[in-house]
XYZ file of C-alpha atoms in Angstrom:
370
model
C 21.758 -23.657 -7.804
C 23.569 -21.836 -5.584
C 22.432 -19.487 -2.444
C 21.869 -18.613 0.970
C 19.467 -19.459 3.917
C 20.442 -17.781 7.353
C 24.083 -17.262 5.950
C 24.420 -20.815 5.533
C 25.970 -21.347 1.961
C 22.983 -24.019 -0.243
C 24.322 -25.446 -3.493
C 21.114 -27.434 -4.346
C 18.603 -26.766 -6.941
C 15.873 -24.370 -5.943
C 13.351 -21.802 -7.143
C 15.495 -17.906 -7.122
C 13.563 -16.463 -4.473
C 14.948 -13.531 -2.023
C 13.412 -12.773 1.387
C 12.719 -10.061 3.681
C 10.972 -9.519 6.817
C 8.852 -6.885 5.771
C 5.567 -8.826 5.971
C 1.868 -7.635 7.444
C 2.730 -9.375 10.615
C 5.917 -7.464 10.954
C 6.872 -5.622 14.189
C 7.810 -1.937 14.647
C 9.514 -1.226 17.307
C 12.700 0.892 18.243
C 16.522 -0.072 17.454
C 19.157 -0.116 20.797
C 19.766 3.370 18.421
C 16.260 4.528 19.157
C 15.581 4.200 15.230
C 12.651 2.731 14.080
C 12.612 -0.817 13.136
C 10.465 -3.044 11.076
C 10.724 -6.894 11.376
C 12.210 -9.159 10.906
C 10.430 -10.348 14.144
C 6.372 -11.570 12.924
C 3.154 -11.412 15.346
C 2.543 -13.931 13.189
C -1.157 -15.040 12.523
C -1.755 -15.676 16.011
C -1.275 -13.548 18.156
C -1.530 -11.492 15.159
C -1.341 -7.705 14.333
C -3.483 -5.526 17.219
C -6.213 -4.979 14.857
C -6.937 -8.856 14.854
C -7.507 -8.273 18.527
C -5.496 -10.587 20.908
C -1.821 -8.956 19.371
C 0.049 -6.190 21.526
C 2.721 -4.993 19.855
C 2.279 -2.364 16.022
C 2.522 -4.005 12.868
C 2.510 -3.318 9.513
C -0.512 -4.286 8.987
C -1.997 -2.179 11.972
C -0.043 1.016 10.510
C -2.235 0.717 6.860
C -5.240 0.407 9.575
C -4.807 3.494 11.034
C -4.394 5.223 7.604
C -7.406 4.270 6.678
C -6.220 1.617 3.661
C -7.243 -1.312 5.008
C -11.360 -1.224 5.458
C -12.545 -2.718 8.777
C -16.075 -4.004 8.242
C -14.428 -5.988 4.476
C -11.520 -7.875 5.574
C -11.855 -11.780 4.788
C -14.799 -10.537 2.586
C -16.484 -9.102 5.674
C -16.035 -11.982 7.874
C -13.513 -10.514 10.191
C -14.037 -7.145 11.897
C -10.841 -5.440 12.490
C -10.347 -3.559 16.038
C -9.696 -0.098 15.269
C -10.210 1.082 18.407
C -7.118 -1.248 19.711
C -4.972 0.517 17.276
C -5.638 3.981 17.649
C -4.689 4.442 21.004
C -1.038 1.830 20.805
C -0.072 4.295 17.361
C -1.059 7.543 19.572
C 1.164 6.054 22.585
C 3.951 5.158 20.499
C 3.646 8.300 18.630
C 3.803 10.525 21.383
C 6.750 8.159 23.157
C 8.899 9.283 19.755
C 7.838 13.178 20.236
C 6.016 12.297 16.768
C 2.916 12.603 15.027
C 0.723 9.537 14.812
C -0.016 9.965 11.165
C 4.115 10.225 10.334
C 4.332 7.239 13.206
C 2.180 4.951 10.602
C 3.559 6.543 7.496
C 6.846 5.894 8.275
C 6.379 2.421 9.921
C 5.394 1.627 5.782
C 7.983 3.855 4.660
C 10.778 1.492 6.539
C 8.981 -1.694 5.064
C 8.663 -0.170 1.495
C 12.737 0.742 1.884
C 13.397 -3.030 2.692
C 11.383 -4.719 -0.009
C 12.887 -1.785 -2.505
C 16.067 -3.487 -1.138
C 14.934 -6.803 -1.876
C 13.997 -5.814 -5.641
C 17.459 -4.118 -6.269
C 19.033 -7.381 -5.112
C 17.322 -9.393 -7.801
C 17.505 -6.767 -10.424
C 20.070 -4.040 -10.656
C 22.493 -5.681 -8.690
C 21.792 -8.252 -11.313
C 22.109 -6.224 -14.466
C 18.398 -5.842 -14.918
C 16.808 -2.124 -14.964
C 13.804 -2.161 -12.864
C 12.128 0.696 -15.164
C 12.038 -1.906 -18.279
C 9.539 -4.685 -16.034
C 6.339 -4.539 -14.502
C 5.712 -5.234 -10.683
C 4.074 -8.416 -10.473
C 2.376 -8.264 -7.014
C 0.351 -11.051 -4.907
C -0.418 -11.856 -1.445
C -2.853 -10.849 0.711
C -0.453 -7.183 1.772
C 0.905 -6.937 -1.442
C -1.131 -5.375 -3.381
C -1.194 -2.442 -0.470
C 2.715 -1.403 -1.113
C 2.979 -2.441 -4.618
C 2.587 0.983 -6.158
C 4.715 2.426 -3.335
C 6.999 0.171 -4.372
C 7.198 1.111 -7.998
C 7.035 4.073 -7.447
C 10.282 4.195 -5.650
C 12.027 2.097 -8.343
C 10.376 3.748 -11.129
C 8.349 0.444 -12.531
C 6.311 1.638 -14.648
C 3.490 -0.672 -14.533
C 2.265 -2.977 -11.784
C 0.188 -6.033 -12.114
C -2.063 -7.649 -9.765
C -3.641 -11.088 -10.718
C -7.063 -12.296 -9.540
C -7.010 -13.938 -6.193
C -3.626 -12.784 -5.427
C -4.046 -13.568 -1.986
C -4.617 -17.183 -2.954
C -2.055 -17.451 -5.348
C 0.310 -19.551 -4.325
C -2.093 -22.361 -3.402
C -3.336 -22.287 -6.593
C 0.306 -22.261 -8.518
C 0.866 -25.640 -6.253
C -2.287 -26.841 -8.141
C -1.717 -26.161 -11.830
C 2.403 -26.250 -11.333
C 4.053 -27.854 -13.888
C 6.311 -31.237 -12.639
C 9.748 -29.943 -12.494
C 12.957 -32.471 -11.719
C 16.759 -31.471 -12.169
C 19.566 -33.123 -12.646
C 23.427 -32.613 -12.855
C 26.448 -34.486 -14.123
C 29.729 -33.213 -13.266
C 32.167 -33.369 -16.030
C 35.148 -30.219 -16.006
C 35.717 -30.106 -19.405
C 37.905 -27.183 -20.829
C 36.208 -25.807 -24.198
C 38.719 -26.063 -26.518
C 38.325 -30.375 -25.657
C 34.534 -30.793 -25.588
C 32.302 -29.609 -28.868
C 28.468 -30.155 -29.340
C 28.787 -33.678 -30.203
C 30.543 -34.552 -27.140
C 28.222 -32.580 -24.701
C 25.342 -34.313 -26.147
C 26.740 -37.594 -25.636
C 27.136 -36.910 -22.035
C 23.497 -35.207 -21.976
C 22.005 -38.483 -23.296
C 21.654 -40.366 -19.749
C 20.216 -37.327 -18.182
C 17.766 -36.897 -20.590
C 17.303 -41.152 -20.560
C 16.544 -40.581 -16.796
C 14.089 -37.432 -16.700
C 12.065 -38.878 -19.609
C 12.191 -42.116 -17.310
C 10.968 -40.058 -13.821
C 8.485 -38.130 -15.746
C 6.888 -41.169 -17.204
C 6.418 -42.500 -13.460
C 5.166 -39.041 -12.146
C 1.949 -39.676 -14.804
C 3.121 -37.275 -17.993
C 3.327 -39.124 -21.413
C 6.320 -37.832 -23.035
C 4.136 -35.631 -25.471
C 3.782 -32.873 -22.484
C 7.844 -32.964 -21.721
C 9.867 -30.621 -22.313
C 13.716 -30.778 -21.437
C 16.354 -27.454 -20.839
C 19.715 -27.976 -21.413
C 21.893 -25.858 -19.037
C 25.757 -25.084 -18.366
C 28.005 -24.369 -14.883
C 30.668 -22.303 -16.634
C 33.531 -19.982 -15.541
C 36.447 -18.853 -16.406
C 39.659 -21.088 -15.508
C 40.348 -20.126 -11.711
C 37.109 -18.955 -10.822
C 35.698 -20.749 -7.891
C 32.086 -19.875 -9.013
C 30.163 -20.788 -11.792
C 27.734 -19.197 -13.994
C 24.470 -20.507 -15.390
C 24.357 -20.825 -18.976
C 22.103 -21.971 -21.724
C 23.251 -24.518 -23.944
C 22.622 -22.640 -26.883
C 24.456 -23.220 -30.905
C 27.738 -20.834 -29.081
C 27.517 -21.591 -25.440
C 30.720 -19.905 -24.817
C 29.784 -16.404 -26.720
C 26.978 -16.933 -24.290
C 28.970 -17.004 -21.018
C 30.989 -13.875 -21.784
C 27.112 -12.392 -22.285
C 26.312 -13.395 -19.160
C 29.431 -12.600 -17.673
C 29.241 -8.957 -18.655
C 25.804 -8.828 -17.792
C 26.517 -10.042 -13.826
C 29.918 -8.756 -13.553
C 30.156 -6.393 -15.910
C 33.318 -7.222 -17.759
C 33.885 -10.257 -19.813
C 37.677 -11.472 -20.716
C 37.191 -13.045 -24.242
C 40.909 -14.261 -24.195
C 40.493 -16.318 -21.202
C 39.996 -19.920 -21.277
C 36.811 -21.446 -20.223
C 35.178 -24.144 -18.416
C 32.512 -26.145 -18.211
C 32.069 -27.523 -14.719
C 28.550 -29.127 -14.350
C 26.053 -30.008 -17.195
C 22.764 -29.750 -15.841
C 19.125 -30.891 -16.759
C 15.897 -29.416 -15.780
C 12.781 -31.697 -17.174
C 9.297 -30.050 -17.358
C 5.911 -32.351 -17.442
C 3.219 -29.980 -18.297
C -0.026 -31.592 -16.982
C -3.307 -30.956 -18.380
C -5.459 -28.155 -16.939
C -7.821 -25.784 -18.037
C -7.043 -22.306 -19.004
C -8.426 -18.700 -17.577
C -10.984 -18.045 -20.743
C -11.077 -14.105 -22.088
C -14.025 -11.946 -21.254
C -15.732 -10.018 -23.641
C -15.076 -6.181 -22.864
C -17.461 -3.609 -21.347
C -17.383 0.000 -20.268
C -15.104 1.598 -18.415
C -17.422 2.961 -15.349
C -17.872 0.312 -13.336
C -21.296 -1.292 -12.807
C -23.471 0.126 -9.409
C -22.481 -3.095 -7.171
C -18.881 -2.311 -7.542
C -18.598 0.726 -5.527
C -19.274 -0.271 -1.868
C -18.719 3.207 -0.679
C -16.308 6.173 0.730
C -13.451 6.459 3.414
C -11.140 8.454 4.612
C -7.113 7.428 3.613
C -4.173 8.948 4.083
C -1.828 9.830 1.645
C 1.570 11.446 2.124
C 0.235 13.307 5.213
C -2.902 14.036 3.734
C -6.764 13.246 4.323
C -8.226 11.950 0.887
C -11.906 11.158 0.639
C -11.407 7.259 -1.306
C -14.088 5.232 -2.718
C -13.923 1.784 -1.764
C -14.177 -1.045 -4.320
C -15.662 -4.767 -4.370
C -12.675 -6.558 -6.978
C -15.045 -9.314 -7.943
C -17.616 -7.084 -9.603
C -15.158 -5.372 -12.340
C -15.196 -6.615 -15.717
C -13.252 -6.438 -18.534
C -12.449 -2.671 -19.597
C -13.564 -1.231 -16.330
C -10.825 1.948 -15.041
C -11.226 2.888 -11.451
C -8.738 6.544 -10.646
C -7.337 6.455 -7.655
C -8.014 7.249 -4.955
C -9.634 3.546 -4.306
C -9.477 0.628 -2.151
C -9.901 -2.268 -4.163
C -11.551 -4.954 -1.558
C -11.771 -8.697 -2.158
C -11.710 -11.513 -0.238
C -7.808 -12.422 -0.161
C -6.337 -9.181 -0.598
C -6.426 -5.551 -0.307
C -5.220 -3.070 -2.961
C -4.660 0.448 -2.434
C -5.073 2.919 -5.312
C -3.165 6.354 -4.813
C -4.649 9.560 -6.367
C -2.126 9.634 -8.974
C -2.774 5.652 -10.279
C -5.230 4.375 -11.897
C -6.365 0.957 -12.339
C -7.214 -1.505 -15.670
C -8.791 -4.204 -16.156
C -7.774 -6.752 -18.440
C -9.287 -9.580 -20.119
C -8.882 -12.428 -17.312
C -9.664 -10.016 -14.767
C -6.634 -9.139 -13.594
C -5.452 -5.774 -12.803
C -3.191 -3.325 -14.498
C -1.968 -0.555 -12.374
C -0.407 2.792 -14.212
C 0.238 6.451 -13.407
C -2.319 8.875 -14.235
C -1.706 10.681 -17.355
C -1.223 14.527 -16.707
C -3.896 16.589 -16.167
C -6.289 13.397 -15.245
């Protein structure tokens, strides 16, 4: 309920989201220091990276190109042929304008996009309280799945997870999304004058209206589910903290004070500023189904071939891999390209890939010695 967009201070309801412009699209180019610089500007989707063939300036995308990570003849499930050619020769002029090598050029275009998504992850978990190590990666998007395991590798995630049709993902969440409405009710009650029975009396409208707006949206009241929430700080503060309204709501704040902050002042008084509301209709739709397991080797039509890829300055020989024929139980070791029709996932030689029982993919470290 309370952020940023463009420095501009929002105190509105909204999904937690952070952003960086460390996209495919994103330019490299030099600083006014003569560092290089990735994004925020876009090529956008038209005029696009140089590989799509009308761009001029080096992206992201044309950097994993020229490493060999994206494959030219499979991109949009073969339907787009990439310009290699193009890029080649802008990497080897840039390169040579920095006195560099074009290999480092491209490796450290993605080494300055991996830094600012790292950045990004920090800012929604350790400077949180969270410890990346203890998650998984959850990556989508057409590009994600080519830094993701850069990515944890840097902040020591342990496990990343790729779901199928990541590159579609979003559209699809805006299909089978549950209807979400909030509401607030500002109150400033001091704890030691408000107690359970008192908060719920004041929760009963809300919850009268979001049964109410639910019931218009189309979901019987059966399939909703309602969160009780607290705006709570300690007397002074002029921020709040969001807080579940759970049996000891105020044993909870100084938890989640001490988590965000870390330092909680038991002996202070506290407030309750805002009672809020969040309703959830949970429409009907059908379920991803299990798939019975198989072998680990993947069957014939799921290698496609080998390419050349670089990895941290080195020429690896990579076999390249169509996504929609694993099953179940397949592993694929890394080095691999895993191709599919909305995304791209790269597969270093020390990775290996799982898949799971809906088909999507787990991505973990080699054991040693594999």
């Amino acid at each position: 309920t309370e952020s940023t967009i463009a420095g501009y201070p929002v105190k509105v309801p909204m999904i937690d989201i952070h952003t960086v412009g460390a996209g495919g699209g994103s330019i490299a180019r030099l600083d006014r220091g003569g560092s290089l610089q990735v994004g925020p500007e876009s090529a956008g989707a038209d005029p696009g990276p140089i590989s799509y063939g009308k761009g001029k300036e080096l992206t992201v995308t044309d950097a994993n190109l020229y490493l060999g990570r994206l494959i030219p003849d499979n991109f949009l499930g073969g339907g787009m042929q990439l310009k290699t050619g193009k890029v080649i020769e802008k990497i080897e002029e840039f390169a040579a304008q920095l006195g560099l090598d074009p290999i480092e050029l491209a490796e450290g275009i993605l080494a300055v996009a991996n830094s600012s998504m790292e950045g990004a992850i920090k800012k929604i978990s350790v400077e949180r309280g969270f410890d990346p190590r203890e998650f998984s990666l959850f990556s989508f998007g057409g590009a994600g799945g080519m830094h993701a395991v850069e990515l944890a590798r840097l902040l020591q995630i342990p496990q990343v997870i790729i779901p199928t049709s990541p590159g579609i993902l979003s559209a699809c969440g805006m299909l089978m999304a549950d209807v979400i409405k909030d509401y607030s009710q500002t109150v400033m009650l001091d704890e030691k004058q408000t107690d359970h029975a008192r908060l719920d009396e004041l929760f009963e409208p809300l919850k009268t209206q979001a049964k109410a707006d639910l019931i218009h949206e189309g979901v019987s009241e059966d399939r909703t589910e309602l969160q009780l929430l607290l705006d709570m700080r300690y007397r002074g503060q002029s921020f709040e903290l969001l807080v579940d309204y759970a049996e000891d709501f105020v044993a909870e704040f100084h938890k989640q004070h001490q988590r965000a902050y870390g330092y909680a002042s038991s002996d202070k008084p506290v407030e309750i500023v805002n009672l809020r509301l969040r309703a959830f209709g949970r429409p009907e739709h059908q379920t991803p189904q299990p798939q019975p397991k198989t072998d680990q080797q993947p069957i014939a039509a799921a290698i496609l071939g080998q390419t050349k890829t670089v990895f941290e300055n080195t020429w690896y020989e990579t076999t390249i891999i169509a996504r929609n024929q694993l099953q179940h139980g397949n592993r694929v070791a890394g080095p691999a390209i895993l191709t599919e029709y909305s995304s791209t996932i790269v597969l270093p030689p020390d990775w290996e890939c799982n898949v799971d029982p809906f088909g999507h993919l787990l991505l973990t470290q080699k054991e040693a010695g594999q």
